């Protein structure tokens, strides 16, 4: 069953993340694929995440397909112009990739090639329109394609962006441009997220809440200070602190599982997107503790 | 106006050190306002280069002068005879000036002493900010007079990215998020409806060079 069918069926979906390696040694990424296969519904394959050069998202998706894990092609607009993006979309389609997540992409300033020329010929909203155009059989210039694509297009939203209003204007534009599902930036405050969902439920789109496991109180403080749109509330930081060094990770896993369980049981949203960031081996455990396996 | 900054001194020295007779040639328009390449800056640079030449024991004759503008040939005319006596012109004009002088000077090299950076405003004395990217397809009527092409680090057209952070850009807390500014401005103007419209992908063909414009004479227009 494709991701579109799973998510549209109303099942509480779990998406994960595969980060392609920097280099040709794919042992670790194949191990991650093996770990996640059969557990999560689909894996996003990141696209030069944080502007750090790695194996391309497209090739990473192919590795997932070859090894039995359904991929979501993450596409950023930082590294390719409209010609490159459309060419890769056609390529992805013939390789059997069915889901595309349209992103603007972190600035090159964040990555390991800071002197690179950023592209941003188009951006996330426009990329969604491109995908929908190609699904209807036309490229961006209106030329008819010899065979249309059939992608399920998604996008991202940051429910705790500060200020929030401009972010919501963009969210609504993404809906209008054809996004069918959204994965959010990591969320930690359930009450605030419920408020966001009350708003988001006006729109005919599926929302998957972003989950990032806390490894320590220090990590929470670091993210609060440095990652735009992430706000770990003080009570969770205190909970992590109280756990002490040895139990910190275990507590972080429990918090993630608790949040997932609540999101599912209270039907707050349509699923979760677990960003393991180097802890892929812990994803099945989080799912078990959340009662999903 | 055009804003630039003087190149690192060592880079300039490396460019000129093998020449014998060098003119540091300033421009008294834009680059004088940004303290990078006017007559005064050309004079200071010439003095520093003379000191360096003395230190290095290099026999280089270094002079300086300046004219009002380097972007129109007629401004060069009164000085060209003098300029052609040198074997290198180190221009402190913007890149436009270096190009134009290279075209008209003949067999003498013209080297840039400044890095030309952007079209800027002077919001406060001594501060220069990029406000226009010269993209050739202005949309300021849709963005509250704040240019996302020049002022958003990703030149986005439909709102802020996920990197917007308390009104700042993800690349630096010192850079304001253009889209938060645009939102606030449009809200104040009661025109948020404009921001809610999707801006289609931009036609960048108007922003890519080489560009030129031939203005029709008044008589041609009225024909």
PDB file of C-alpha atoms in Angstrom, chain A residues 82 104-107 109-110 118 120-123 125-126 129 140 158 161-163 165-167 169-170 172-173 176-177 185 225-229, chain B residues 153-167 170-172 179-180 183-184 187 192 194-204:
ATOM      1  CA  UNK A  82      13.626  24.408 -11.868  1.00  0.00           C
ATOM      2  CA  UNK A 104      12.850  25.379   0.658  1.00  0.00           C
ATOM      3  CA  UNK A 105      16.005  24.024   2.301  1.00  0.00           C
ATOM      4  CA  UNK A 106      18.442  25.217   4.943  1.00  0.00           C
ATOM      5  CA  UNK A 107      20.754  28.012   3.872  1.00  0.00           C
ATOM      6  CA  UNK A 109      25.476  29.004   5.652  1.00  0.00           C
ATOM      7  CA  UNK A 110      24.443  26.100   7.918  1.00  0.00           C
ATOM      8  CA  UNK A 118      22.492  29.045  -3.321  1.00  0.00           C
ATOM      9  CA  UNK A 120      16.366  29.115  -4.710  1.00  0.00           C
ATOM     10  CA  UNK A 121      15.168  29.577  -8.295  1.00  0.00           C
ATOM     11  CA  UNK A 122      11.816  28.428  -6.878  1.00  0.00           C
ATOM     12  CA  UNK A 123      10.748  27.745  -3.291  1.00  0.00           C
ATOM     13  CA  UNK A 125       5.149  26.758  -2.402  1.00  0.00           C
ATOM     14  CA  UNK A 126       6.159  26.926  -6.053  1.00  0.00           C
ATOM     15  CA  UNK A 129       2.731  23.694  -7.728  1.00  0.00           C
ATOM     16  CA  UNK A 140       6.394  24.168 -15.406  1.00  0.00           C
ATOM     17  CA  UNK A 158       6.571  24.987  12.152  1.00  0.00           C
ATOM     18  CA  UNK A 161       7.378  29.562  14.837  1.00  0.00           C
ATOM     19  CA  UNK A 162       7.818  33.000  16.387  1.00  0.00           C
ATOM     20  CA  UNK A 163       6.022  35.072  15.189  1.00  0.00           C
ATOM     21  CA  UNK A 165       1.118  34.480  11.848  1.00  0.00           C
ATOM     22  CA  UNK A 166       3.456  34.831   8.826  1.00  0.00           C
ATOM     23  CA  UNK A 167       4.211  31.082   9.087  1.00  0.00           C
ATOM     24  CA  UNK A 169       0.030  32.486   5.866  1.00  0.00           C
ATOM     25  CA  UNK A 170       2.677  30.320   4.232  1.00  0.00           C
ATOM     26  CA  UNK A 172      -2.206  28.139   3.865  1.00  0.00           C
ATOM     27  CA  UNK A 173      -0.393  28.882   0.626  1.00  0.00           C
ATOM     28  CA  UNK A 176      -3.541  25.974  -1.781  1.00  0.00           C
ATOM     29  CA  UNK A 177      -0.513  24.901  -3.829  1.00  0.00           C
ATOM     30  CA  UNK A 185       9.015  20.790  13.147  1.00  0.00           C
ATOM     31  CA  UNK A 225      18.472  28.702  22.098  1.00  0.00           C
ATOM     32  CA  UNK A 226      19.602  27.735  18.613  1.00  0.00           C
ATOM     33  CA  UNK A 227      16.911  25.984  16.609  1.00  0.00           C
ATOM     34  CA  UNK A 228      14.226  28.281  15.191  1.00  0.00           C
ATOM     35  CA  UNK A 229      10.706  27.103  15.988  1.00  0.00           C
TER      36      UNK A 229
ATOM     37  CA  UNK B 153      18.610  35.363   2.344  1.00  0.00           C
ATOM     38  CA  UNK B 154      16.806  32.865   0.103  1.00  0.00           C
ATOM     39  CA  UNK B 155      14.948  35.426  -2.042  1.00  0.00           C
ATOM     40  CA  UNK B 156      11.670  33.718  -1.154  1.00  0.00           C
ATOM     41  CA  UNK B 157       8.431  34.947  -2.660  1.00  0.00           C
ATOM     42  CA  UNK B 158       5.690  33.432  -0.534  1.00  0.00           C
ATOM     43  CA  UNK B 159       6.488  34.027   3.111  1.00  0.00           C
ATOM     44  CA  UNK B 160       9.108  33.119   5.690  1.00  0.00           C
ATOM     45  CA  UNK B 161      10.933  29.792   5.751  1.00  0.00           C
ATOM     46  CA  UNK B 162      11.245  27.611   8.838  1.00  0.00           C
ATOM     47  CA  UNK B 163      14.450  29.400   9.715  1.00  0.00           C
ATOM     48  CA  UNK B 164      12.709  32.630  10.706  1.00  0.00           C
ATOM     49  CA  UNK B 165      13.555  33.218  14.343  1.00  0.00           C
ATOM     50  CA  UNK B 166      11.995  35.929  16.501  1.00  0.00           C
ATOM     51  CA  UNK B 167      12.130  38.327  13.591  1.00  0.00           C
ATOM     52  CA  UNK B 170      18.460  31.892  10.221  1.00  0.00           C
ATOM     53  CA  UNK B 171      21.812  33.012   8.869  1.00  0.00           C
ATOM     54  CA  UNK B 172      22.368  35.699  11.507  1.00  0.00           C
ATOM     55  CA  UNK B 179       9.102  38.213   5.466  1.00  0.00           C
ATOM     56  CA  UNK B 180       8.320  39.124   9.053  1.00  0.00           C
ATOM     57  CA  UNK B 183       3.999  40.778   7.098  1.00  0.00           C
ATOM     58  CA  UNK B 184       4.110  43.582   9.676  1.00  0.00           C
ATOM     59  CA  UNK B 187      -0.711  44.321   8.202  1.00  0.00           C
ATOM     60  CA  UNK B 192      -2.512  41.176   4.273  1.00  0.00           C
ATOM     61  CA  UNK B 194      -1.846  40.597  -0.869  1.00  0.00           C
ATOM     62  CA  UNK B 195       0.475  38.325   1.115  1.00  0.00           C
ATOM     63  CA  UNK B 196      -2.092  35.528   0.971  1.00  0.00           C
ATOM     64  CA  UNK B 197      -1.907  35.406  -2.837  1.00  0.00           C
ATOM     65  CA  UNK B 198       0.590  32.888  -4.184  1.00  0.00           C
ATOM     66  CA  UNK B 199       3.408  34.544  -6.049  1.00  0.00           C
ATOM     67  CA  UNK B 200       4.260  32.364  -9.022  1.00  0.00           C
ATOM     68  CA  UNK B 201       7.824  31.312  -9.744  1.00  0.00           C
ATOM     69  CA  UNK B 202       9.844  34.334 -10.730  1.00  0.00           C
ATOM     70  CA  UNK B 203      11.028  35.026 -14.253  1.00  0.00           C
ATOM     71  CA  UNK B 204      14.727  35.379 -13.505  1.00  0.00           C
TER      72      UNK B 204
END
